[in-house]
Structure formats: C-alpha cells, structure tokens
Coordinates of C-alpha atoms in Angstrom, one line a residue:
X68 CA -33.8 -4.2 193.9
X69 CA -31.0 -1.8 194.9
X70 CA -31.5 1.9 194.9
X71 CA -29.8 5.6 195.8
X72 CA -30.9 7.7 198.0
X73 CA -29.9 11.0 196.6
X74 CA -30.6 14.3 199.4
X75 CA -30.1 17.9 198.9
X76 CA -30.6 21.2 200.0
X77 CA -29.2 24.7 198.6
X78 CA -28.1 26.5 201.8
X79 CA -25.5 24.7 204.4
X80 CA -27.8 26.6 207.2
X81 CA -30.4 23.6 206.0
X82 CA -27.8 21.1 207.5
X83 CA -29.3 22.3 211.1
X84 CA -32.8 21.7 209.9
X85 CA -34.9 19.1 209.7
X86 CA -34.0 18.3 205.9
X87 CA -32.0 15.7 206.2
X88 CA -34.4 13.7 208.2
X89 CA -37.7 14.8 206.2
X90 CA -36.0 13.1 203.0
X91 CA -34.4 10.1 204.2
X92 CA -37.4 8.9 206.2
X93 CA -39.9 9.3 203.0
X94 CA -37.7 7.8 201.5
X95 CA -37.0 4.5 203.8
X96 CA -41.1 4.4 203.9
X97 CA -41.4 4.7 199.8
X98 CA -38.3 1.9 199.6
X99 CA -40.1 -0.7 202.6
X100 CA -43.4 -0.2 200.1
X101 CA -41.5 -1.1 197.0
X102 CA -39.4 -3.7 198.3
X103 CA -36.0 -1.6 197.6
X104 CA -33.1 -2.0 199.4
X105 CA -31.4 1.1 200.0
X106 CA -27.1 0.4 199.3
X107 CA -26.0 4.2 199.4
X108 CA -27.2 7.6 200.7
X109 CA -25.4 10.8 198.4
X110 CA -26.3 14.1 200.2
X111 CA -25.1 17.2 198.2
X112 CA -25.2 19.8 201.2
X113 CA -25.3 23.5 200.6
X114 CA -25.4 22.5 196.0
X115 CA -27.9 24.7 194.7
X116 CA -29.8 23.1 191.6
X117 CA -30.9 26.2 189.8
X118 CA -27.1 26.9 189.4
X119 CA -26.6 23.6 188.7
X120 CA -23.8 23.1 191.2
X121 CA -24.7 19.7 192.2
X122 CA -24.3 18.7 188.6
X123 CA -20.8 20.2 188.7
X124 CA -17.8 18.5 189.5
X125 CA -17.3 17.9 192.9
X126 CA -21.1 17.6 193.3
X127 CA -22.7 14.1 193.9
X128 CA -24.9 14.2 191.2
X129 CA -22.3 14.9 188.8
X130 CA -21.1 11.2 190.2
X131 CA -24.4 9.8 190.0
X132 CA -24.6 10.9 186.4
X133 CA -21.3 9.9 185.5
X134 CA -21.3 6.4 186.8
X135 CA -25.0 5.8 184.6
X136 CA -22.8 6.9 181.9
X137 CA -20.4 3.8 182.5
X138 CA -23.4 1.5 183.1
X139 CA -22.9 1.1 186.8
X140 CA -25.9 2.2 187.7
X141 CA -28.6 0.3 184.9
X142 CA -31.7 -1.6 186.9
X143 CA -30.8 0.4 190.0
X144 CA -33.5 2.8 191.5
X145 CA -32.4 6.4 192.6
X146 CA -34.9 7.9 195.3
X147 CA -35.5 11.6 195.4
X148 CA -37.8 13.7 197.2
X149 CA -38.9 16.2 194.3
X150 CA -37.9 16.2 190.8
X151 CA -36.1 20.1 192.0
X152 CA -33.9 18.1 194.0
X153 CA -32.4 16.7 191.0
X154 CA -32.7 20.2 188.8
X155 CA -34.0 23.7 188.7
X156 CA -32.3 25.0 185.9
X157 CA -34.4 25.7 182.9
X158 CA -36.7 23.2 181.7
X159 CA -35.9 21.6 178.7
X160 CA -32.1 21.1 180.8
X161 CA -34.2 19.0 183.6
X162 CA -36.1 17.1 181.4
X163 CA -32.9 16.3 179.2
X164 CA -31.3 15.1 182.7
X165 CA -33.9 12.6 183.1
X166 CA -33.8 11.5 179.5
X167 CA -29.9 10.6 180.2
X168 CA -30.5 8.8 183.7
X169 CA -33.2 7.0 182.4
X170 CA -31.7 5.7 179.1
X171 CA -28.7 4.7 181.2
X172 CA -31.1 2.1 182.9
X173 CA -32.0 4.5 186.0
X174 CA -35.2 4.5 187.3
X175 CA -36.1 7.5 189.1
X176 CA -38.6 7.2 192.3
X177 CA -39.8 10.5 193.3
X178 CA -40.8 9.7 197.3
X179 CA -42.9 12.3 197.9
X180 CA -45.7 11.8 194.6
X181 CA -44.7 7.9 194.9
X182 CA -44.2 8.5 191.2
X183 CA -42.3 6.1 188.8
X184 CA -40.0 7.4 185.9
X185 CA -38.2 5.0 183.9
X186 CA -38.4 4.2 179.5
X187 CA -41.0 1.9 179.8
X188 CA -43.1 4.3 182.0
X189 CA -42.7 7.1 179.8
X190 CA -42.9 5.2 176.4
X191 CA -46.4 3.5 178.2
X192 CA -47.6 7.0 179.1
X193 CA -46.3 9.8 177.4
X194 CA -48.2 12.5 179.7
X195 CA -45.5 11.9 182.0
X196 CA -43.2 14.0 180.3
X197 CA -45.6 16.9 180.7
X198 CA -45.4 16.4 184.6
X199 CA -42.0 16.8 184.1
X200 CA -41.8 19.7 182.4
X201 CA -44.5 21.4 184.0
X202 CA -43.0 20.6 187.5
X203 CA -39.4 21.5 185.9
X204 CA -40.8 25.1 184.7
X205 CA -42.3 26.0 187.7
X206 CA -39.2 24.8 190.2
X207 CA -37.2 27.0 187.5
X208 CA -39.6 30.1 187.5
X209 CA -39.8 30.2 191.4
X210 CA -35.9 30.1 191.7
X211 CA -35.9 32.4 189.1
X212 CA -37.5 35.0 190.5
X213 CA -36.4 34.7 194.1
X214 CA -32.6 34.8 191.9
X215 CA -33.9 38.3 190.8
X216 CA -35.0 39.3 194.1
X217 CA -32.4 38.5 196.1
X218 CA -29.9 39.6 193.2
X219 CA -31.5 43.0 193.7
X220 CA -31.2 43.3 197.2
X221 CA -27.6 42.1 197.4
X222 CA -26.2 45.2 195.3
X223 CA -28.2 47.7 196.9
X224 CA -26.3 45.7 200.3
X225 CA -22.9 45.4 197.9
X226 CA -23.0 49.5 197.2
X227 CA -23.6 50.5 200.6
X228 CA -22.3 48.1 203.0
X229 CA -25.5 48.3 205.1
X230 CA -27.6 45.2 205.8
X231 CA -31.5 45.7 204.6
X232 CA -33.4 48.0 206.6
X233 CA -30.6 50.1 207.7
X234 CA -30.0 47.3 210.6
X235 CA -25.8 48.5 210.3
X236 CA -22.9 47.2 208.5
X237 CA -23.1 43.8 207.1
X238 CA -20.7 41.2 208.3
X239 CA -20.7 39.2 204.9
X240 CA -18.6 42.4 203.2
X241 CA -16.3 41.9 205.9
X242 CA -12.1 41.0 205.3
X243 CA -11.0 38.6 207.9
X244 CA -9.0 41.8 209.7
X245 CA -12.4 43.5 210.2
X246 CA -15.5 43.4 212.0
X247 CA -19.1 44.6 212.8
X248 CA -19.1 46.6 216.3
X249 CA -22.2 48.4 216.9
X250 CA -23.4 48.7 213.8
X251 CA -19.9 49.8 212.4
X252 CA -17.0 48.2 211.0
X253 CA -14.3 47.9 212.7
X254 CA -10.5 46.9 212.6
X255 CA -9.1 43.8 214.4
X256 CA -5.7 45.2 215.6
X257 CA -4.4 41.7 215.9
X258 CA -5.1 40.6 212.6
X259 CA -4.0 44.1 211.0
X260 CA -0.9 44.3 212.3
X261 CA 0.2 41.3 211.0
X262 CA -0.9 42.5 207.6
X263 CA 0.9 45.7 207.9
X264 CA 4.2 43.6 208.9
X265 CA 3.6 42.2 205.4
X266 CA 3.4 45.3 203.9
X267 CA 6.5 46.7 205.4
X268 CA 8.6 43.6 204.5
X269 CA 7.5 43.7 201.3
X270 CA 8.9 47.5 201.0
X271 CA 11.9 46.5 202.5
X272 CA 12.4 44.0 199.6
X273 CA 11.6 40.8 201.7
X274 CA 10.3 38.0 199.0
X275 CA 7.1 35.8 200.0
X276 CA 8.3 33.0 200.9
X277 CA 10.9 34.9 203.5
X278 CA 7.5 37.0 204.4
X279 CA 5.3 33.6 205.0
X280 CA 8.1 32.2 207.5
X281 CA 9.0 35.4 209.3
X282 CA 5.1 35.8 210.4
X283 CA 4.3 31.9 210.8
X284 CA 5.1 32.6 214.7
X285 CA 2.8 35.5 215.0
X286 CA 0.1 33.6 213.1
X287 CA 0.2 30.9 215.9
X288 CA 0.2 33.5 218.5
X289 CA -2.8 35.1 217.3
X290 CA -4.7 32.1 215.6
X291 CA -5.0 33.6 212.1
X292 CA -5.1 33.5 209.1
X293 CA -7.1 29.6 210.1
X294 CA -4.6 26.9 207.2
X295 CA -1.3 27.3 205.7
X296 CA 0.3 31.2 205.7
X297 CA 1.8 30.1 202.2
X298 CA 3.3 32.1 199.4
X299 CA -0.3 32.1 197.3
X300 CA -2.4 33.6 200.6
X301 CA 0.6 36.6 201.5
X302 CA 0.8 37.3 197.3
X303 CA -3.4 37.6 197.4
X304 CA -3.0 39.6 201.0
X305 CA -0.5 41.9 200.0
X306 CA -1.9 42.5 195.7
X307 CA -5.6 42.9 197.3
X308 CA -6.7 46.5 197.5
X309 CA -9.1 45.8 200.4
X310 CA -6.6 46.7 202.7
X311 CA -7.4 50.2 201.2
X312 CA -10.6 49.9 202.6
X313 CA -12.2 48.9 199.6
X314 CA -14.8 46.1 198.5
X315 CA -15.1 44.8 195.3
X316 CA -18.9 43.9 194.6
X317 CA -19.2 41.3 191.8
X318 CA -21.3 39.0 190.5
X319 CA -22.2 35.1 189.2
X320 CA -21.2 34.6 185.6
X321 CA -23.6 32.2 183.6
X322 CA -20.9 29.8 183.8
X323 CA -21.3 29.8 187.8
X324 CA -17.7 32.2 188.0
X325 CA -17.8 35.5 189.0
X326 CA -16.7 38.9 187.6
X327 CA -16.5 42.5 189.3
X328 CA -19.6 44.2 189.5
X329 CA -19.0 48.0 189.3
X330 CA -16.2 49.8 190.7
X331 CA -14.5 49.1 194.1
X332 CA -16.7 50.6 197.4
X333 CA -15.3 52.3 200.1
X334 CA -16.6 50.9 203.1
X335 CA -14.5 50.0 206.2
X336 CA -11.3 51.6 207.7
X337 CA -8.1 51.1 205.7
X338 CA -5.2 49.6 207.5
X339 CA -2.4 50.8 205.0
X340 CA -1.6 53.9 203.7
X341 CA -1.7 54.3 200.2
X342 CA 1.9 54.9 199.9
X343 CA 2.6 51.6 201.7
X344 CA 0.5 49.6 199.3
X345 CA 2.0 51.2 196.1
X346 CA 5.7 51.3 197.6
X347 CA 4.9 46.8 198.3
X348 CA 3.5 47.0 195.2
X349 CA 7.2 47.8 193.6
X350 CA 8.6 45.9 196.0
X351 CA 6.4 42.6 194.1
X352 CA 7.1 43.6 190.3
X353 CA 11.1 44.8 191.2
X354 CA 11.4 40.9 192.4
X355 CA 9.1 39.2 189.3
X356 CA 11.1 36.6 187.1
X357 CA 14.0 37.0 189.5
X358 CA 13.2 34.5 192.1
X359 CA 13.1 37.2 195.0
X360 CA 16.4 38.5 196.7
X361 CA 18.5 36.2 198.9
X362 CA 17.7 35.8 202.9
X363 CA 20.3 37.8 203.8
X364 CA 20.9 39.9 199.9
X365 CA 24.4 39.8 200.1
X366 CA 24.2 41.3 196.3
X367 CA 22.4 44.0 196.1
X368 CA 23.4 44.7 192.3
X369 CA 21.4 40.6 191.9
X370 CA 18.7 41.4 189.4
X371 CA 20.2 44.7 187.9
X372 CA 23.9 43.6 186.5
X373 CA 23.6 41.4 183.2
X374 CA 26.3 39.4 181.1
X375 CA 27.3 41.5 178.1
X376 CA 29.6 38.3 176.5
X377 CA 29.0 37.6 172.8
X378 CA 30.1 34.5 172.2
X379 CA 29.0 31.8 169.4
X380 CA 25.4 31.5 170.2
X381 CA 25.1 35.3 170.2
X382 CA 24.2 37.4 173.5
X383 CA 24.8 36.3 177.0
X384 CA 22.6 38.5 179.1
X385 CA 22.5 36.2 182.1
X386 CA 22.8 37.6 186.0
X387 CA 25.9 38.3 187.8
X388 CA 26.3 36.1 190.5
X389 CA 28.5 37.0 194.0
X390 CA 31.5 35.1 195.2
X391 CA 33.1 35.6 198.2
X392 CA 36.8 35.3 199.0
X393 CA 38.2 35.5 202.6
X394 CA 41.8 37.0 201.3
X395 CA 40.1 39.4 198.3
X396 CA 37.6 41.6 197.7
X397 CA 34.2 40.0 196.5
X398 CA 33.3 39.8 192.9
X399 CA 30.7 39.3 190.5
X400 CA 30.8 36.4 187.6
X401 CA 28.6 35.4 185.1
X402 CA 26.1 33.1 186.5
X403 CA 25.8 31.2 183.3
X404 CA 30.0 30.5 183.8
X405 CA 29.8 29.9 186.9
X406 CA 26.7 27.1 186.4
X407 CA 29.0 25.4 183.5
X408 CA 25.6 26.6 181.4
X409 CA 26.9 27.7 178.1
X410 CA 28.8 30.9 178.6
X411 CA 32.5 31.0 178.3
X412 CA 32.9 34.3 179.7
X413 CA 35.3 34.2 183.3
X414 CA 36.0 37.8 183.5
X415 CA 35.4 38.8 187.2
X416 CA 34.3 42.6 188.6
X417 CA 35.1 43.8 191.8
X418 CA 31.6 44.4 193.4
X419 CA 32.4 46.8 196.3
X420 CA 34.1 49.2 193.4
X421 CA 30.9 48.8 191.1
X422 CA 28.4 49.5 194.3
X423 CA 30.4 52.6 195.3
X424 CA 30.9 54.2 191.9
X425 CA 27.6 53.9 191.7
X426 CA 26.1 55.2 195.0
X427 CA 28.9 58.0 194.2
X428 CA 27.4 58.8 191.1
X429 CA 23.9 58.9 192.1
X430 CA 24.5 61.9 194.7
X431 CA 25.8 64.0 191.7
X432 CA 22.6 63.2 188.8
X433 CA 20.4 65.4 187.5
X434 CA 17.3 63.5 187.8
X435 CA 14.0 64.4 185.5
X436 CA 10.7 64.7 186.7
X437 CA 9.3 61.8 184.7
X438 CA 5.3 61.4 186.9
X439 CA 3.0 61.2 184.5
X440 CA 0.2 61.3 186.8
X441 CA -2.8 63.7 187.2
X442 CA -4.5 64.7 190.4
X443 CA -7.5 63.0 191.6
X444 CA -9.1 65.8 192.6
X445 CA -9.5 67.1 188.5
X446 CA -11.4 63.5 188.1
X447 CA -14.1 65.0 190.2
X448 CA -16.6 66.1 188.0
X449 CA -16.1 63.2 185.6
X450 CA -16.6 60.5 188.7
X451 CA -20.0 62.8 189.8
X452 CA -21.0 62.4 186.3
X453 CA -20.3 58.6 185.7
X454 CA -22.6 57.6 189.0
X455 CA -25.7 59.6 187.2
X456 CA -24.8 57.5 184.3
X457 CA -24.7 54.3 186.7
X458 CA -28.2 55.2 188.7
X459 CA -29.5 55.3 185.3
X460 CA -28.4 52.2 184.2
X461 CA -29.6 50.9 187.1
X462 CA -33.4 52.0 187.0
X463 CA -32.9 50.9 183.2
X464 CA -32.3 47.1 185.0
X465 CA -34.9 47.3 187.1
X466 CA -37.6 48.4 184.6
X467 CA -36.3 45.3 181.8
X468 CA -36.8 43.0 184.4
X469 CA -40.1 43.4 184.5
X470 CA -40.9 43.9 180.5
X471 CA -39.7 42.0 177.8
X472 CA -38.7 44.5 175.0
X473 CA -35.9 43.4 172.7
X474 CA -35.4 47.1 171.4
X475 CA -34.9 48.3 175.5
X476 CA -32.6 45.1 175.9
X477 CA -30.5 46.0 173.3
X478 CA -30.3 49.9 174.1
X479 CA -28.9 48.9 177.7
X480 CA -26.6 46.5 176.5
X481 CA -25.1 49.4 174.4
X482 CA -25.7 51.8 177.4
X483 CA -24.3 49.3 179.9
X484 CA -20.8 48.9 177.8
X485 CA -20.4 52.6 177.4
X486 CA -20.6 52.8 181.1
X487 CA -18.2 50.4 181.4
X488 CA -15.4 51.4 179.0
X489 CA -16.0 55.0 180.7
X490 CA -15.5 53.8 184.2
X491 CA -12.3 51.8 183.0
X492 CA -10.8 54.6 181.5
X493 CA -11.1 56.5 185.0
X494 CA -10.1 53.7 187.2
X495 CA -6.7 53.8 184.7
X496 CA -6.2 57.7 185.2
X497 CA -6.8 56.8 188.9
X498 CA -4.6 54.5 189.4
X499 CA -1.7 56.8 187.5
X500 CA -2.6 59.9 189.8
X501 CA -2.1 57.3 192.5
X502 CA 1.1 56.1 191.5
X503 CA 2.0 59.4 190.7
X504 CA 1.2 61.2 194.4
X505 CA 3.0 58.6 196.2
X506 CA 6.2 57.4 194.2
X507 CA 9.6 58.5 195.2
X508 CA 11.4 60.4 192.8
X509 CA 14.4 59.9 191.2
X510 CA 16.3 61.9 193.6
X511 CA 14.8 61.5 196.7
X512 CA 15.4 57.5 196.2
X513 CA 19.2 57.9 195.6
X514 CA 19.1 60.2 198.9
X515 CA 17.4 56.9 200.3
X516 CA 19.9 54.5 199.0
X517 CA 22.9 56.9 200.1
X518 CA 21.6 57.5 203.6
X519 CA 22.0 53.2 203.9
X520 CA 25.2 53.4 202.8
X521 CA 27.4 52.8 206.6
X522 CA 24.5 50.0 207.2
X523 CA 24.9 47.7 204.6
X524 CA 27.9 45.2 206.2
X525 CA 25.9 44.6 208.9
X526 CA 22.5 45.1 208.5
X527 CA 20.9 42.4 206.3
X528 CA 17.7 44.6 206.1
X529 CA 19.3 47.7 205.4
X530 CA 20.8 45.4 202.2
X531 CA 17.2 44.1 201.2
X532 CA 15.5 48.1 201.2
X533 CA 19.0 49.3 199.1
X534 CA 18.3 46.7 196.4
X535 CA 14.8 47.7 196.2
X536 CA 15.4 52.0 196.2
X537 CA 18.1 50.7 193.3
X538 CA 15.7 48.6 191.2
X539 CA 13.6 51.4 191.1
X540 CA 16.1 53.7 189.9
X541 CA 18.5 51.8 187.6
X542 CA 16.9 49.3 184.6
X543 CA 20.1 47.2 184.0
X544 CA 23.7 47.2 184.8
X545 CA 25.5 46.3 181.3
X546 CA 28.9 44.3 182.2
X547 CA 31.4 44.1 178.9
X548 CA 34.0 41.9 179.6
X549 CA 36.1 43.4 176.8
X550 CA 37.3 46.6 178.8
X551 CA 35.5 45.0 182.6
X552 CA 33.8 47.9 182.3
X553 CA 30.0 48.4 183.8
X554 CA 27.5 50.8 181.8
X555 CA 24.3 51.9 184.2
X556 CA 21.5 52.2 182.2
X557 CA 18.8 54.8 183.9
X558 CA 15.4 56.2 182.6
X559 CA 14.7 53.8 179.7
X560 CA 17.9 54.4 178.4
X561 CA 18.5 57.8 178.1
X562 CA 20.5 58.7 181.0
X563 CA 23.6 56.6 181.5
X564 CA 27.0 56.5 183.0
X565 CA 30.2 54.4 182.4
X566 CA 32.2 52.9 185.2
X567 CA 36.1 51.4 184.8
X568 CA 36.8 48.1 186.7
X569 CA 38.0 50.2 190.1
X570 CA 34.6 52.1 190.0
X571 CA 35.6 55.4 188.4
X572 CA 33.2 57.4 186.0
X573 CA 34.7 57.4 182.7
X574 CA 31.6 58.7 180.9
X575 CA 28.4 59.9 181.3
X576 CA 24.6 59.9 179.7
X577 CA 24.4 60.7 175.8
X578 CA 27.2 57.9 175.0
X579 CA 26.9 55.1 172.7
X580 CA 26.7 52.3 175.1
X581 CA 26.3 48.7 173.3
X582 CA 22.7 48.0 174.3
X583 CA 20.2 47.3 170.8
X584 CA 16.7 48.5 171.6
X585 CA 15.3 44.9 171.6
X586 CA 17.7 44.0 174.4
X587 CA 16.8 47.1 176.4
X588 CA 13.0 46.4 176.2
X589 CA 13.4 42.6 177.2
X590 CA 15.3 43.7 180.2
X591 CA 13.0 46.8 181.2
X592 CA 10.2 46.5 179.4
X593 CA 8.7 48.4 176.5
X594 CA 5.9 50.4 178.3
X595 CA 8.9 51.9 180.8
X596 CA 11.1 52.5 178.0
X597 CA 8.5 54.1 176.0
X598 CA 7.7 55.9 179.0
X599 CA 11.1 57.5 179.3
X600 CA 11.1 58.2 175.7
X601 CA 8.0 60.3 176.1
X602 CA 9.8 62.6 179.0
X603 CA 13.0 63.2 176.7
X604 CA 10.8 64.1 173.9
X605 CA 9.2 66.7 176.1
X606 CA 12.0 68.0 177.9

C-alpha cells in the first residue's frame, strides 16, 4: 500500500536539528512493519500548526487536504509522527481535520503510538475519538500558553527595544539600514545613504521608477537592498516612517494578518530629518494620478494646466501637453486633441509666456498664513496622560489572562477602544503639528521657485524641484480657449489671477473665473478646498 510521509516543525531554526531525521526514520521503521511503501515525503518547514499555517495555502498540508478532497488520495496511508504535527489549533478543529482526511479514504498512521485511524477504526472503536481529542486539547493548551507567554514577553521587547534581561538592543526590531553594536543600535552609512538619496530625489520631484534606476548602480556597489530595487520596495522605503527612527509594534490577527499594536516607538537613530520625510512626502501625493513628471520635465506646468473646452459631451478638463518647435516658441495643446481622443479643441498657448507671467506674479502675492497645525510641545500633558491609561490597560491584560470573568472582559474591551480612539485622535494632531512645523509657506516656496528661474534651460533637475515648489502652490491652471487666456487657481480657490496669451496679468483674486465647485474639488480635492475656505472665513 502506498503512503505520505507528511514532516513538520514550527521554527526554520529546527531545519538544523535533528527533526527531520527523527521523523522520517520512525517513520521508514513503522512503514517496513506495515508493509507500506513510502511514494512521497511533504515537509512543511518553519509552518506552525497552532496558527494553522500549514493548513494555509502555500502549506503542504493544505495540498494534502485538497487532493483527498478530489479523491486522489482514498486507500493511501499518510504517516505522521504526532497527531500535533497535523494540528494544534483548538480541538474540535483537529478532530474535524481528521474527520475530513479520513472520510476522503485517508488513513492516518501516527508513527510514534503505531496507532491506526481510519472509518472503520473509529466506527469499530469509538474510544478513539477521545484519544483524539484529548491529545488535540492538550497539544492546543500547551501552545496556548507558551502563545501567551511569549506574546507577553515580545511587547515588553516591542516597547523597549531591549532583548530580555537587559542583554541590549534586539536585532529582530532592526530596519535593514541598522544594526546592533555593542548593545546599541546603530546606522549602516552605506545602506542610509542610499535611502537618503531617495529621499532627496523624491523632493526634487524625481518619480519611482526614475528613483529605482538612478540607484540600481549604487545598490550593486553596496550589495543592498538583496532582489529587485523596484517601484513597490522605493514607494514602501520612502512612505515608511522608520526612517524616523520609529518601530511600529504590531500584532497576529485571528486571521493569521497582523495589525499595529500601540503607537510607533522610538528606538534607533533616524537617518532623515523630519522635514525631508514630509517635503518627499509632497513630492509622492503632487505626482499621484499623474503618472510622475517626465525624465528630463520639460513642462513644468504638466499636472497643473487643464483643458477648459466645452464641447458636445460637456467639460474637457484633460492635461496640457508640450510641443516643441525648432523655428517658434513652444506651446501647450490639449492632450486629448493632440491623442485624436474626443476633444476638438486646437487652440495653442505659448508656454514660456504662461511660465513667466506666472513666476512674475508670484514675487508680487500676498500670501496667507493658512498652517493649521499646533505645536507638539502643548500635546505634552495629554501624551503623559494616555501612557497611564495604556500601563493600566496593560496590567488589566495581564490580570484577564489569568481569570475568566465576562464582566472584566467586557470592561477592557470598552477600556481598550477608548484608549484607542484617544491615541488616534493625538497621533492626527501630531501629525498636523508636524506638517505644520516643517511646510514651506506660501511665500517662501515662490522665493524657491523664483530663485530657479536662470536654471531651468539647462538644468533638468532644477526643472523637476520647480514643478514640485509649483504643485504645492498653485491647484490648477484653467486654459479657456475662447480668449487663450490662463486663470491660476491658488488656495482652494480663493486667490486667483488672470493671464492674456503673451503672459500679462489682466486680473487678479476675487474675479469670477469659470471654475463650478464640483470641478474645483475633483481637481484639488475637497479636504484642501475646504481647508482654504476655513482660512478665508477666519481672515
């Protein structure tokens, strides 16, 4: 008769042991005595069975269970050291696992009891289905309370970075760009300077895919990141905040994901500045939906100017796209025209005119003071008072895991989301008086984009960082072709200016331009235009 052998162990550490041989030699000895003939060997290495991670996809029990589903498997025998190598979850799930293999026609040969469990077994002898369960609930209760005991230990390591016993800092917390010296953590130049480079292209208003390719050399100088520097690893790099120097402890979800546990630690040495991660941060959102500026941005006006042409199916609204002439000046065209993709609109604007009314204009605004912000320092007291809440909470966690009292269970639970809501309500004022202390404002942005001016024929990165110091300041570019006229929209709406087809103010803030509120908020967004709103109202 054919059989499986199926071997596992929960840690990959175990691969080094003496596992592997302990089970596959019972095993041969139970299969010589039985007269099986052993066809295949699944080993699950590093699946733990009390999560039930072998019995998820990718696991080999999951294929062991889904091919006695089919039938493939009825009359075989599967060999397994211990029921707990199958299953430690709770017991009724175990015993409903064997129910399933064994209805499928799988007989299962535990090697080291020399124990038979198939239907006719356990219709002969019922008892054997209290060996089962007996042997399930005890494999469960022992992983359960090692779960809890090593769940414990791991925050009290999570919230202060040190390994048990105060041995030092704790490799396993540990980004890729630092490491444990001496008990410390420490930064790997190397590897940090190569996130910083990201950072500072990101400013500069380099997309990621132009980032990935610019550092693909450096990564093969220094040997890191180890795979593919692709768009999806610089995005995660450059969106994380444990360049801040922060770690984010979390937790398993029943469902084997995780969630964040708590609020972010600080625990190593940053490697950006705050400023630098907020001003890539703008960088990211200014080039959302728009496909990221061009290699060399030619236009820096690309995701600001927009198509005012009504035609028959209403609005236009798509970008203006550059051409180039050798004999005249460039322009801008509708990009929908120019793609044959439904607009009929061919008026052309002259693009160095529209740039230099507009870099003129911006040296003469009055710019408000629109940070909404508040200083970190007043969230003090409130922070001081949420970790007494926490430590609480915390001794209320310990205490329930050792008592079973529905009345206590539910009284955390209600605890436990009022901590929660509170320390989400801070980590959003935070993050404002974050944004707040390290955004440019309004006028020290068109000083920035000014001061580029002379640059911008020749430098391909001084084009790149005036696009991005323009996104931030203007929310759309409106081009009429009726009178090739181009109204800059600023502030949500509410500070404007009017430009003629050579570049030339004609108007300024308070006018009527021919923007609808719906067609503002698509193109800026309603929380920025309701933003703005808010700062008129005050002023």
């Amino acid at each position: 008769m054919d059989a499986l052998l199926y071997i596992r162990f929960s840690t990959k550490d175990q691969d080094k042991g003496d596992s592997i041989r302990r089970q596959t030699q019972l095993a041969q000895d139970v299969a010589k005595a039985r007269g099986l003939r052993i066809t295949e060997t699944l080993l699950d290495r590093g699946k733990s069975a009390y999560h039930a991670k072998n019995r998820a996809k990718g696991g080999k029990l999951y294929e062991i269970e889904e091919r006695a589903q089919r039938g493939e498997l009825a009359g075989k025998v599967l060999l397994v050291e211990a029921m707990d190598r199958l299953s430690r979850e709770k017991p009724l799930e175990s015993l409903t696992l064997v129910r399933d293999l064994t209805k499928c026609g799988v007989t299962i040969c535990v090697t080291s009891s020399n124990r038979i469990y198939n239907t006719k077994e356990i219709d002969d002898n019922w008892t054997n289905l209290i060996v089962i369960l007996a042997g399930a609930a005890e494999a469960y209760g022992s992983s359960h309370e090692k779960s809890k005991r090593v769940r414990s230990a791991w925050r009290k390591t999570q919230a202060t970075g040190q390994m048990k016993d105060s041995k030092g800092a704790d490799q396993r917390l540990c980004p890729d760009w630092i490491e444990v010296r001496n008990g410390e953590y420490a930064v790997r130049e190397d590897r940090a300077d190569l996130v910083r480079r990201m950072f500072d292209m990101s400013a500069k208003g380099y997309g990621l895919r132009a980032i990935s390719d610019a550092l693909k050399p450096e990564q093969a100088r220094i040997g890191w990141p180890e795979g593919a520097l692709d768009i999806r690893r610089v995005n995660n790099l450059l969106r994380g905040r444990r360049v801040l120097g922060e770690y984010q402890p979390q937790t398993r979800t029943p469902t084997g994901g995780r969630e964040d546990a708590g609020p972010p630690v600080k625990l190593y040495p940053a490697i950006v500045t705050l400023k630098q991660w907020h001003d890539s941060q703008k960088g990211l959102e200014s080039r959302k939906n728009t496909g990221g500026p061009r290699r060399q941005a030619i236009n820096v006006l690309s995701h600001l100017a927009r198509c005012h042409h009504h035609g028959e199916d209403g609005l236009c609204g798509s970008r203006m796209t550059y051409r180039g002439h050798k004999k005249q000046q460039p322009q801008l065209v509708c990009q929908s025209f120019a793609r044959a993709a439904g607009c009929k609109c061919n008026a052309t604007y002259r693009y160095q005119s529209l740039l230099d009314g507009i870099l003129d204009e911006l040296g003469t605004l009055p710019f408000p003071n629109t940070a909404q912000g508040e200083p970190a320092d007043d969230l003090g007291e409130e922070w001081l008072e949420l970790k007494r809440k926490k430590d609480r909470l915390e001794q209320l966690a310990d205490r329930l895991m050792l008592e079973d009292d529905p009345i206590k269970e539910q009284a955390y639970q209600r605890f436990r989301r009022q901590v929660a809501d509170e320390e989400g309500e801070l980590l959003k004022r935070r993050a404002g008086s974050e944004r707040a202390s390290v955004t440019l404002s309004g006028e020290e942005l068109a000083k920035a984009a000014r001061a580029l001016r002379d640059q911008l024929e020749s430098s391909p990165e001084a084009r790149l960082q005036m696009q991005t110091y323009l996104d931030q300041l203007i929310d759309m570019i409106v081009m009429d072709p009726r009178d090739r006229t181009a109204t800059v929209v600023m502030f949500g709406g509410w500070m404007n200016f009017k430009l003629d087809k050579t570049g030339a103010v004609i108007a300024r803030a308070g006018l009527d331009i021919p923007v609808s509120q719906q067609t503002l908020e698509a193109n800026v967004g309603k929380d920025r235009v309701a933003q703005y709103n808010r700062a008129k109202g005050g002023r």
